[in-house]
Coordinates of C-alpha atoms in Angstrom, one line a residue:
Chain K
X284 CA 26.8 30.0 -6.6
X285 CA 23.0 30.5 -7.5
X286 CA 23.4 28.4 -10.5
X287 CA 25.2 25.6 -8.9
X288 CA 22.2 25.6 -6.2
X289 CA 19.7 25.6 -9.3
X290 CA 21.2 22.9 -11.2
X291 CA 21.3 20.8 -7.7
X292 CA 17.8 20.7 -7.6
X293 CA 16.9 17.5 -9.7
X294 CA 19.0 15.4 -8.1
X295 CA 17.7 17.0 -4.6
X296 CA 14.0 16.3 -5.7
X297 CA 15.1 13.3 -7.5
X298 CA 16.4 11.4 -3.9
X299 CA 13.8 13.4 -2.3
X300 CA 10.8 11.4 -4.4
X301 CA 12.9 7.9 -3.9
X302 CA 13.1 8.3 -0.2
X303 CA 9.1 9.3 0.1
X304 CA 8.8 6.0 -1.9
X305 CA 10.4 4.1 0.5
X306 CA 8.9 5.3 3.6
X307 CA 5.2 3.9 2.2
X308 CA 7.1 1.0 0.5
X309 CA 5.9 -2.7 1.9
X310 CA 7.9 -4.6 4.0
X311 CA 7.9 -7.3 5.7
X312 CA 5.8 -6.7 9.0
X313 CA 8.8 -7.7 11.5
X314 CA 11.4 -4.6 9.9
X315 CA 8.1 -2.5 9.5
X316 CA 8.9 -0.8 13.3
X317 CA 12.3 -0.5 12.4
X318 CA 11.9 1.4 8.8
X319 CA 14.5 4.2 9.1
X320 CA 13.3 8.2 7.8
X321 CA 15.0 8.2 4.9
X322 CA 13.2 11.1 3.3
X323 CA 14.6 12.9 6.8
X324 CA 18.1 11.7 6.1
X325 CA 18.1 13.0 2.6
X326 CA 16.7 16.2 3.5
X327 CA 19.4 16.9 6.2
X328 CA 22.1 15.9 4.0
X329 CA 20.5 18.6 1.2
X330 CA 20.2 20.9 4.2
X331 CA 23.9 20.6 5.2
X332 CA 25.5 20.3 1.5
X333 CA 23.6 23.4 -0.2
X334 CA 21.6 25.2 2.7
X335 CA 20.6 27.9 -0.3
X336 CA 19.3 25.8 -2.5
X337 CA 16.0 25.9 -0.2
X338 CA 16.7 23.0 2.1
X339 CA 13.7 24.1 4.5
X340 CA 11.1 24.5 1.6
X341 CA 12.2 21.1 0.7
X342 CA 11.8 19.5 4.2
X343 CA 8.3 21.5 4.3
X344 CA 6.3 20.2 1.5
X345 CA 8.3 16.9 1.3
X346 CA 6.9 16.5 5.1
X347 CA 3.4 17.3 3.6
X348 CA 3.7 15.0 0.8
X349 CA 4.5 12.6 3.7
X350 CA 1.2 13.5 5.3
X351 CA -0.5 13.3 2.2
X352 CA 0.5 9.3 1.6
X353 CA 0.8 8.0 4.9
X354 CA -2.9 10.0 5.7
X355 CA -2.1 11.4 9.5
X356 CA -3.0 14.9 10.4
X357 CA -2.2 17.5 7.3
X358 CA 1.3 19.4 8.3
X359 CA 2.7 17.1 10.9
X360 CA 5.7 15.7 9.4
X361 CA 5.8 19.3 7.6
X362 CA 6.6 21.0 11.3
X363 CA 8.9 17.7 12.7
X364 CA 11.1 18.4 9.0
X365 CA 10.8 21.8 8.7
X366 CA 12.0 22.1 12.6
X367 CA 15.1 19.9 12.4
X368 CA 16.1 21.1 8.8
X369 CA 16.2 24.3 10.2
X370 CA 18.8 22.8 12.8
X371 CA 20.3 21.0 10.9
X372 CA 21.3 24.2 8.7
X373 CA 22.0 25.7 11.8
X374 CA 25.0 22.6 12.4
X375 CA 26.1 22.5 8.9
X376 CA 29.4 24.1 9.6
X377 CA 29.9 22.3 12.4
X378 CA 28.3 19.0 10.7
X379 CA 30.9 19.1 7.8
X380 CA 34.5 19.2 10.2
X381 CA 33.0 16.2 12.3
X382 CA 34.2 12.5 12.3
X383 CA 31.9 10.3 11.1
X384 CA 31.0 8.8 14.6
X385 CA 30.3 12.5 15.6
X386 CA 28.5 13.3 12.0
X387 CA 26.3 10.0 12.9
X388 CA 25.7 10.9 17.1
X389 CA 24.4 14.4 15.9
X390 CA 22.3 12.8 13.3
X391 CA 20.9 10.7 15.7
X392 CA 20.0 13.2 18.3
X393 CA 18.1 15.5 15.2
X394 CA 16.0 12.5 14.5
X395 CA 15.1 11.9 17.7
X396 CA 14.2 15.5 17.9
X397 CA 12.3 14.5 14.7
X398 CA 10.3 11.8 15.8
X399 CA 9.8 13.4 19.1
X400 CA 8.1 16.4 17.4
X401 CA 5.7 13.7 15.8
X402 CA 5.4 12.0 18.9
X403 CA 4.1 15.3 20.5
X404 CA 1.4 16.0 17.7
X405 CA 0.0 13.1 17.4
X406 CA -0.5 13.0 21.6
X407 CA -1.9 16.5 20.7
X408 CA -4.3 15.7 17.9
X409 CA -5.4 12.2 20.2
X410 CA -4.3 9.5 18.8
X411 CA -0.8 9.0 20.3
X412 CA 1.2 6.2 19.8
X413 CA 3.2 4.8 22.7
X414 CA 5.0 1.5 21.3
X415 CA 8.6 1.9 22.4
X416 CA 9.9 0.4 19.1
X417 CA 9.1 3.6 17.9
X418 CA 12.3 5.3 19.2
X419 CA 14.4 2.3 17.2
X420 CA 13.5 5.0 13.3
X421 CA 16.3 7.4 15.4
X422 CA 19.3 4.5 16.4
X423 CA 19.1 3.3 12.3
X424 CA 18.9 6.7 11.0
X425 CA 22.0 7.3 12.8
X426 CA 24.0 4.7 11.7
X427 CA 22.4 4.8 8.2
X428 CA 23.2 8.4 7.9
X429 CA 27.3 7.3 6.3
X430 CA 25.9 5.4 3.8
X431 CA 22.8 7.6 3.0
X432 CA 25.3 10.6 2.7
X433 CA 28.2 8.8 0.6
X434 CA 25.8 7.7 -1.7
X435 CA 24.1 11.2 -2.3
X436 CA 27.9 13.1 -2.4
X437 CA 28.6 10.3 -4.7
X438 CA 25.7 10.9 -7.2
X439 CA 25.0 14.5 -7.5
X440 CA 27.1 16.2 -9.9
X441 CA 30.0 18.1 -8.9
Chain R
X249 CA 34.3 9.6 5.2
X250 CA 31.5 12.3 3.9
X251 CA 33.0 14.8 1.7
X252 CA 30.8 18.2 1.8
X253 CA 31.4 20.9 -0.5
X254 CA 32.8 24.0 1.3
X255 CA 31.5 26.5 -1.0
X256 CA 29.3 28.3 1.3
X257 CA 31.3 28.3 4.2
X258 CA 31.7 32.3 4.3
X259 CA 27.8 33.0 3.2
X260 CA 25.3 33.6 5.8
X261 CA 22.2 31.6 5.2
X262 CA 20.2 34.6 4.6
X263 CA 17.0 34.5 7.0
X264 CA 17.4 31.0 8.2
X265 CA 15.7 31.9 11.3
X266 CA 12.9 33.5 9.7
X267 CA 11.9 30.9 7.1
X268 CA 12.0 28.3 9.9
X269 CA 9.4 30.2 11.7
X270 CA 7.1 30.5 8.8
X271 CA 6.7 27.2 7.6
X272 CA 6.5 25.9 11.2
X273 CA 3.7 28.5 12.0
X274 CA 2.4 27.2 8.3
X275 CA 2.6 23.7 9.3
X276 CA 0.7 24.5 13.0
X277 CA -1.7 26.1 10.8
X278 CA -2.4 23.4 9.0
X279 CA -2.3 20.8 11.9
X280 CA -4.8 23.0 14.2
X281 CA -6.7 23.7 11.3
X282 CA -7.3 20.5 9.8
X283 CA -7.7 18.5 12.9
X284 CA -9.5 21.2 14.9
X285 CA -12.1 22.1 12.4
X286 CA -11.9 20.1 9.9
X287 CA -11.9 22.5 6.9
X288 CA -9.2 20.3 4.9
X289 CA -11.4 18.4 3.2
X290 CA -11.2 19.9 -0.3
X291 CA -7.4 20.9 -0.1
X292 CA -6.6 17.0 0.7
X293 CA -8.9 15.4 -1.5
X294 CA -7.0 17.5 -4.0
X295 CA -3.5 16.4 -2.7
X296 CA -4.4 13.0 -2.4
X297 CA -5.4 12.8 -5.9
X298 CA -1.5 14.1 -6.8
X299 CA -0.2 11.7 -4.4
X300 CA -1.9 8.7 -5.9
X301 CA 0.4 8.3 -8.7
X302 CA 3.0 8.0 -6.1
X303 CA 0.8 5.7 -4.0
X304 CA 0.6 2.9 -7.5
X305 CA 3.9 3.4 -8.6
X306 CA 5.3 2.3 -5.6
X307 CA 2.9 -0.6 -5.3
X308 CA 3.0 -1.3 -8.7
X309 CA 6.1 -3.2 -8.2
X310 CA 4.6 -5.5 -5.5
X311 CA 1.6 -6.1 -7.4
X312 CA 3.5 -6.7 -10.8
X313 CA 5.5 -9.2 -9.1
X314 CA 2.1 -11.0 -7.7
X315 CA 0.8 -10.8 -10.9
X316 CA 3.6 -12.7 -12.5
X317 CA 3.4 -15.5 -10.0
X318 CA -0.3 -15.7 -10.8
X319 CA 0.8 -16.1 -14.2
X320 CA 3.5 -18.8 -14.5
X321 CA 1.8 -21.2 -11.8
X322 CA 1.7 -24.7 -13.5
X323 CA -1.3 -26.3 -14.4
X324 CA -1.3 -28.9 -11.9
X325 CA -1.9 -26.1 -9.5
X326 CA -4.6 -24.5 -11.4
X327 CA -6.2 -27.7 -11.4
X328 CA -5.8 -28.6 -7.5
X329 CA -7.0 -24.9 -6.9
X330 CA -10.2 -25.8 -8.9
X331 CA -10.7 -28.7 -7.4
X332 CA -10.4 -26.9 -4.0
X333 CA -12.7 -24.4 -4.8
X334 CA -15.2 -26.8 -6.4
X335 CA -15.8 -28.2 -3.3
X336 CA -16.0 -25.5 -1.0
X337 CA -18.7 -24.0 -3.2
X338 CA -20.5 -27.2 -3.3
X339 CA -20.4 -26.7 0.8
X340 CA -21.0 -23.1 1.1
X341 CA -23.6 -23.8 -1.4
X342 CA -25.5 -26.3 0.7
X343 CA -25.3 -24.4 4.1
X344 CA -27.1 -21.3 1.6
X345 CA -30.0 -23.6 1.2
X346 CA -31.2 -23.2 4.7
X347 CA -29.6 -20.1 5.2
X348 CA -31.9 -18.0 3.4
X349 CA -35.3 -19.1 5.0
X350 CA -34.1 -19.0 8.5
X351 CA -32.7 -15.5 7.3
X352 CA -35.9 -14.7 6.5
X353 CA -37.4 -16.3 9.6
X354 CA -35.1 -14.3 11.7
X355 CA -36.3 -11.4 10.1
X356 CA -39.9 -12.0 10.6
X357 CA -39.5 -12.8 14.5
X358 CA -37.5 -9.8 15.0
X359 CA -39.9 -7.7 13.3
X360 CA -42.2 -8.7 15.6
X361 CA -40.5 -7.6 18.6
X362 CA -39.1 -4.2 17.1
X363 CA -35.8 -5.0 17.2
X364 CA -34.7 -5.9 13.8
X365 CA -31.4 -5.0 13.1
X366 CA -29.6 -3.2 10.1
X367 CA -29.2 -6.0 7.2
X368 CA -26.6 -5.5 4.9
X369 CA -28.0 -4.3 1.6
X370 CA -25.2 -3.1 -1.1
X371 CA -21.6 -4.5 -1.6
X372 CA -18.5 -2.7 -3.4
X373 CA -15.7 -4.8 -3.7
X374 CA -12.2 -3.0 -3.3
X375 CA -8.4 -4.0 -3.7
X376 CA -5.9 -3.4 -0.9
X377 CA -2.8 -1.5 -2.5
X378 CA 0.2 -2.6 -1.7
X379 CA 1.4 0.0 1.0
X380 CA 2.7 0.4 4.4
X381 CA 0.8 3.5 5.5
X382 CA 2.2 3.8 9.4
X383 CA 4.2 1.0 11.3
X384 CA 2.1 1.4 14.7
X385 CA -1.2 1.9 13.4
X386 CA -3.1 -1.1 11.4
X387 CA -4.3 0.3 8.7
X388 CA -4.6 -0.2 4.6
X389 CA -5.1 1.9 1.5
X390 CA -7.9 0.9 -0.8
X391 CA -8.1 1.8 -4.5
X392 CA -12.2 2.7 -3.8
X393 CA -13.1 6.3 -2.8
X394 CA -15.6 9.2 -2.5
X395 CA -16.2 8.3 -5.9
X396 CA -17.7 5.2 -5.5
X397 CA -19.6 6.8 -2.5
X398 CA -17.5 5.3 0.6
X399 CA -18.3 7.2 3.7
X400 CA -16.0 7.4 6.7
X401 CA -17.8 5.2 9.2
X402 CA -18.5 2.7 6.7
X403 CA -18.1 -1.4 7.5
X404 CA -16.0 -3.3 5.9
X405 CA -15.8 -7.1 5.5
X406 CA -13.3 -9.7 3.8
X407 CA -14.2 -13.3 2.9
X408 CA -13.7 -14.9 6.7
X409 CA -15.5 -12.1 8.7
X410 CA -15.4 -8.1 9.8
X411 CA -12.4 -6.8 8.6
X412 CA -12.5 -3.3 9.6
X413 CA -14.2 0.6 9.0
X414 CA -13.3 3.5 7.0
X415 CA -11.4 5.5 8.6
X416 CA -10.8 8.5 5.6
X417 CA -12.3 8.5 2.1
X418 CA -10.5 10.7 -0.2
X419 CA -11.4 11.0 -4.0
X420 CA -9.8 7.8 -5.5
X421 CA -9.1 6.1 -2.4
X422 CA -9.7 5.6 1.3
X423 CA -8.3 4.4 4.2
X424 CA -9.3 1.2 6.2
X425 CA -9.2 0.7 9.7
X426 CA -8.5 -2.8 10.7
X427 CA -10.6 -4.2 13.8
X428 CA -6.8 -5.0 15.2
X429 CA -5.6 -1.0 15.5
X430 CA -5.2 -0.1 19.2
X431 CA -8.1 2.5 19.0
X432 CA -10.8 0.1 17.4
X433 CA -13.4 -0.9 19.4
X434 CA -16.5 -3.1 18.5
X435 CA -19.3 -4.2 19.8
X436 CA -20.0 -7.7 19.2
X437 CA -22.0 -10.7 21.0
X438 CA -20.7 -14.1 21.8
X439 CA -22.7 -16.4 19.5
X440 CA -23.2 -19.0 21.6
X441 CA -25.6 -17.1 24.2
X442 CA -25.9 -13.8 23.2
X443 CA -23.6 -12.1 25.7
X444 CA -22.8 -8.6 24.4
X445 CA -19.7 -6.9 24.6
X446 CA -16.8 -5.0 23.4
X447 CA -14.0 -6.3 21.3
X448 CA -10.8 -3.8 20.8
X449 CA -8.1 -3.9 19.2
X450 CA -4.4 -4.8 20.2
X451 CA -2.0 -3.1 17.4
X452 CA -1.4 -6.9 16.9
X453 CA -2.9 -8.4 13.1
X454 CA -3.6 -11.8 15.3
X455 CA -5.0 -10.4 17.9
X456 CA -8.0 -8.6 19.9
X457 CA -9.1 -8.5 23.1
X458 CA -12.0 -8.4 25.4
X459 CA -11.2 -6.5 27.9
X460 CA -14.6 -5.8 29.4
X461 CA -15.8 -9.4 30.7
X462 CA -16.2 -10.1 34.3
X463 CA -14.1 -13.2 35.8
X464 CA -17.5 -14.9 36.3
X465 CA -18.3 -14.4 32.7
X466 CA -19.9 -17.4 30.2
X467 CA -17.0 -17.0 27.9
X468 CA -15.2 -20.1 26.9
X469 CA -11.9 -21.1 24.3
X470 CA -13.9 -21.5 20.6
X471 CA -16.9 -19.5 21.4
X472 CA -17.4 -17.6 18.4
X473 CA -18.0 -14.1 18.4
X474 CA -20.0 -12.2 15.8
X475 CA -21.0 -8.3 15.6
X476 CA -24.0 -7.3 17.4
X477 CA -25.4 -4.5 15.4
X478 CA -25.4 -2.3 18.2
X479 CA -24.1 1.1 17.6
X480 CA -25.7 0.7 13.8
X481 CA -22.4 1.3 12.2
X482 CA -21.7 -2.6 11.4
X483 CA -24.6 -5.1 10.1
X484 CA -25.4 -7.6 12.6
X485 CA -24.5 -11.2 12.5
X486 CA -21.3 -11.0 10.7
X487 CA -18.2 -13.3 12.3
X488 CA -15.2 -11.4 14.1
X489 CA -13.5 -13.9 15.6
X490 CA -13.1 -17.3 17.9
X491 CA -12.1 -16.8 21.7
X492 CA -8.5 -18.2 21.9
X493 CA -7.6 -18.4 25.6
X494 CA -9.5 -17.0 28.5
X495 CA -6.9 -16.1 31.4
X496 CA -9.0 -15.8 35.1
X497 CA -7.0 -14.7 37.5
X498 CA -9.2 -14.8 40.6
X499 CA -7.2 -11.1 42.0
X500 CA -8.5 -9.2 39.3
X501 CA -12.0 -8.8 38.9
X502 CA -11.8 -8.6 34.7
X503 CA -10.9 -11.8 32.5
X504 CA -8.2 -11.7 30.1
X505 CA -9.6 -12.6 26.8
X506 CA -8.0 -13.0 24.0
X507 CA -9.5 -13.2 20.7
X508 CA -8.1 -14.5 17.0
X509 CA -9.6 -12.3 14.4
X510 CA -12.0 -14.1 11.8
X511 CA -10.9 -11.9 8.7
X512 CA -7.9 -12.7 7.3
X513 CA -6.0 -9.3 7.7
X514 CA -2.7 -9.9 6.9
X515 CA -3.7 -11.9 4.0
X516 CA -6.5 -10.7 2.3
X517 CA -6.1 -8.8 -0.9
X518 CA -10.1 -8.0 -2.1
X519 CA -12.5 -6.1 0.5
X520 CA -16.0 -6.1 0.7
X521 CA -17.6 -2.5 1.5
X522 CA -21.0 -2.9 2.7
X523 CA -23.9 -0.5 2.7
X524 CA -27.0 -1.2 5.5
X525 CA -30.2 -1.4 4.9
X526 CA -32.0 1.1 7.4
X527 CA -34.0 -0.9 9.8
X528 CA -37.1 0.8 9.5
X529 CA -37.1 -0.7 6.0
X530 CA -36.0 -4.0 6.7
X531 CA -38.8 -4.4 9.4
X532 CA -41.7 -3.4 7.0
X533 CA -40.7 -5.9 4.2
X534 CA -39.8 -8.8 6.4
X535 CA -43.1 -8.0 7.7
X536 CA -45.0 -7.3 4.6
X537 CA -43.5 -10.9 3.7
X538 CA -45.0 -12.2 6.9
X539 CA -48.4 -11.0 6.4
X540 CA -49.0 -12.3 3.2
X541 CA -47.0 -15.6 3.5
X542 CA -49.2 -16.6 6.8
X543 CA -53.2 -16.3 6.3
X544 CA -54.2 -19.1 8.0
X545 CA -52.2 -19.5 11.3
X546 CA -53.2 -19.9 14.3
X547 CA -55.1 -17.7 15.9
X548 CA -52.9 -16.0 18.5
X549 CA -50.6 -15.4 16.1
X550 CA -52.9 -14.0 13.0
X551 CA -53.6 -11.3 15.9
X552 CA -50.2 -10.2 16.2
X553 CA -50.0 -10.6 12.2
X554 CA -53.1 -8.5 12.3
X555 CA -51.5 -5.7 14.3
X556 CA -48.2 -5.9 12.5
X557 CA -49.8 -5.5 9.4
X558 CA -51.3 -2.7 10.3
X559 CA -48.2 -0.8 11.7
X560 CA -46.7 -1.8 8.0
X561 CA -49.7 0.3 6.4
X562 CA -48.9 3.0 9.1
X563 CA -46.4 5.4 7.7
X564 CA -44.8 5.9 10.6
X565 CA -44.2 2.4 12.0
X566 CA -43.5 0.4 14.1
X567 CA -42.6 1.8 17.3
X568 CA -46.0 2.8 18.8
X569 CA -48.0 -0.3 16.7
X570 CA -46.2 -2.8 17.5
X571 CA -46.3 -2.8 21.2
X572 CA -50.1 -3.5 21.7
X573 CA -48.9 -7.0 19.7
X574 CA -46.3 -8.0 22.7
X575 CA -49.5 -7.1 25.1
X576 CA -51.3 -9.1 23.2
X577 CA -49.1 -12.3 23.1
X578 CA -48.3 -11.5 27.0
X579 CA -51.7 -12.5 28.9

């Protein structure tokens, strides 16, 4: 058990680094609203597949890395991830008997949770963001969250 | 379908409940303690020096690909480009000539009534890296830091006009506010009769606003815009943008003025950031220039010139010297 959850680490930091790539990666300013949290997706997927191989240390300093590179208030997306890993972990059992249309529902509703959380601190810190497109990060998380997850059971060893 | 091990199913997650409450306490910490007192600084200049790696590998790509379209453009291009820019030097070139004397007449006038403002004294040029920092908030990463002495507060400018302000500095890089973020406001004046005013942002790159204008208000489609100086945190003069469309709707009592941005900010790729000249300084050489390019004038004005020159020998200047000279010219 321990050293399955030690040799799942690379790939775990390895998706971990490629989703924190993406969510600073340029694109074109019309999909920029719509960018789904694909460092969120992967570390709910590493939070329900090994929850011992230190999903919520994971969430926590990928969220600060997060608020390193995107610049915002130091520990924001730290609490949102950290918060919703921890639920997530909470689901997992639950999580891992659902369909996939119930898998991508509760995903949705975690990363609304998510980007409510970041929605609250950055009303709190003064310098909140109203724009309803906003709320469009948790709908394409949700139905990202099939693909994101195949593709990570796929490539991590077994 | 998503296929999940089951090879925990009968463990407990040992102190789930526990670890979730420390790092979240950790990560209030942090947020209460970076934004409410601000004692961050080191630990994120230090981060943000790990993360820059990051930050260039993942523009890297983007500006490799740039690079390579740079690179195989054909001649002819090249040539048309040269051509292009030829002639818009010979043009900005010729409106230089007179530029720089009524620059320095400007200078001279102002100094006169005490009101020069801040000149621009110092540029830094930086490069935009190729990142999306936030989707809602307009702003870019630069590859110029605290180590090439950026301050927060700092203005910065791109070929057309004001581009935007420092919002961060961090060791190797800092962040750029653009005049189009939803929070920026700044002052500017309407060029064509000195109205002052506020121009704030919309979230919008093509975009501003004025939202402070009367319905009565001299404001007309075209009038250009330029910054006022006031506030002293950009140099006066500097274009921000043309009025597109003024809206008057004779139920509200404020206009709806719109305003297209002068700097290119979705395009640009270079920055200009610009240091001020305090304006204490730039009042006593404009008018050090003034007394000894004007001996024999005429004799109303060698008195203020007289006066003036003295507040410039005065170490501390202006202010109290220089309003005997307005009495003077008054009667």
């Amino acid at each position: 058990m321990m050293r399955n959850s030690r040799i799942r680490r690379v790939p775990m930091a390895l998706s971990a680094l490629a989703a924190l790539a993406f969510s600073v990666m340029p694109l074109p300013a019309v999909l920029d609203p719509f960018r789904p949290d694909l460092l969120v997706l992967v570390v709910f997927y590493w939070s329900i597949e090994s929850p011992r191989a230190g999903g919520l240390a994971l969430a926590f300093f990928g969220g600060l890395a997060l608020d390193v590179i995107r610049g915002v208030v130091l520990g924001q997306h730290a609490l949102a991830l950290t918060l919703m890993a921890a639920w997530a972990t909470n689901l997992r059992l639950r999580l891992r008997v659902f369909s996939v249309l119930s898998q991508s529902l509760t995903i949705f509703t975690l990363l609304t949770g998510y980007q409510f959380v970041l929605f609250w601190v950055d009303g709190a810190t003064g310098n909140p963001v109203t724009a309803y497109s906003r709320w469009a990060a948790p709908v394409i998380g949700g139905l990202l969250w099939p693909l994101v997850a195949g593709v990570l059971s796929r490539n991590h060893d077994r | 379908m998503v296929a999940f091990r089951n090879s925990d199913t009968s463990a407990r997650t040992s102190g789930l409940l526990i670890r979730c409450v420390l790092y979240s306490l950790l990560a209030l910490g942090l947020i209460i303690f970076d934004k409410r007192y601000d004692h961050l600084g080191q630990v994120r200049r230090f981060l943000s020096v790990v993360a820059y790696p990051v930050q260039v590998a993942v523009a890297s790509p983007f500006a490799g690909w740039n690079w390579f379209r740079e690179s195989v453009t054909t001649r002819d291009v090249l040539r048309l480009d040269k051509v292009k820019l030829e002639a818009e030097l010979r043009l900005a070139n010729f409106r230089l000539q007179r530029y720089e004397a009524i620059e320095a007449e400007s200078q001279r006038l102002r100094a006169l009534r005490d009101n020069t403002a801040d000149v621009a004294d110092r540029f830094v040029i930086g490069n935009i890296l190729d990142l999306d920092l936030d989707a809602f908030r307009e702003r870019v990463l630069v590859d110029k830091g605290a180590r090439d002495g950026i301050f927060v507060g700092q203005a910065v400018l791109d070929s057309g006009g004001v581009f935007g302000q420092v919002a961060r500095v961090e060791q190797l890089t800092s962040e750029v506010i653009l005049v189009s973020d939803a929070t920026h406001a700044i002052p500017v004046q309407i060029n064509r009769n000195g109205l002052r005013t506020i121009a704030v942002g919309t979230g919008d790159m093509s975009r501003l606003k004025l939202p402070y204008l009367s319905t009565s208000t001299d404001v007309i489609a075209g009038d250009l815009l330029v910054t006022s100086g006031l506030g002293g945190g950009f140099p006066a003069g500097y274009p921000v943008g043309t009025v597109a469309e003024v809206k008057r709707d004779p139920a509200q009592s404020l206009a709806d003025v719109e305003v297209r941005p002068a700097a290119a900010l979705d395009r640009s790729r270079e920055l200009m950031f610009v240091w001020l000249k305090p304006a204490a300084a730039a009042a006593a050489s404009a008018l050090a220039m003034s007394s000894a390019a004007a001996p024999a004038a005429a004799a109303g004005k060698t008195a203020a010139a007289a006066v003036a020159s003295k507040s410039v020998s005065t170490p501390k200047p202006t202010t109290p010297a220089a309003k005997p000279a307005k009495a003077a010219l008054n009667p």
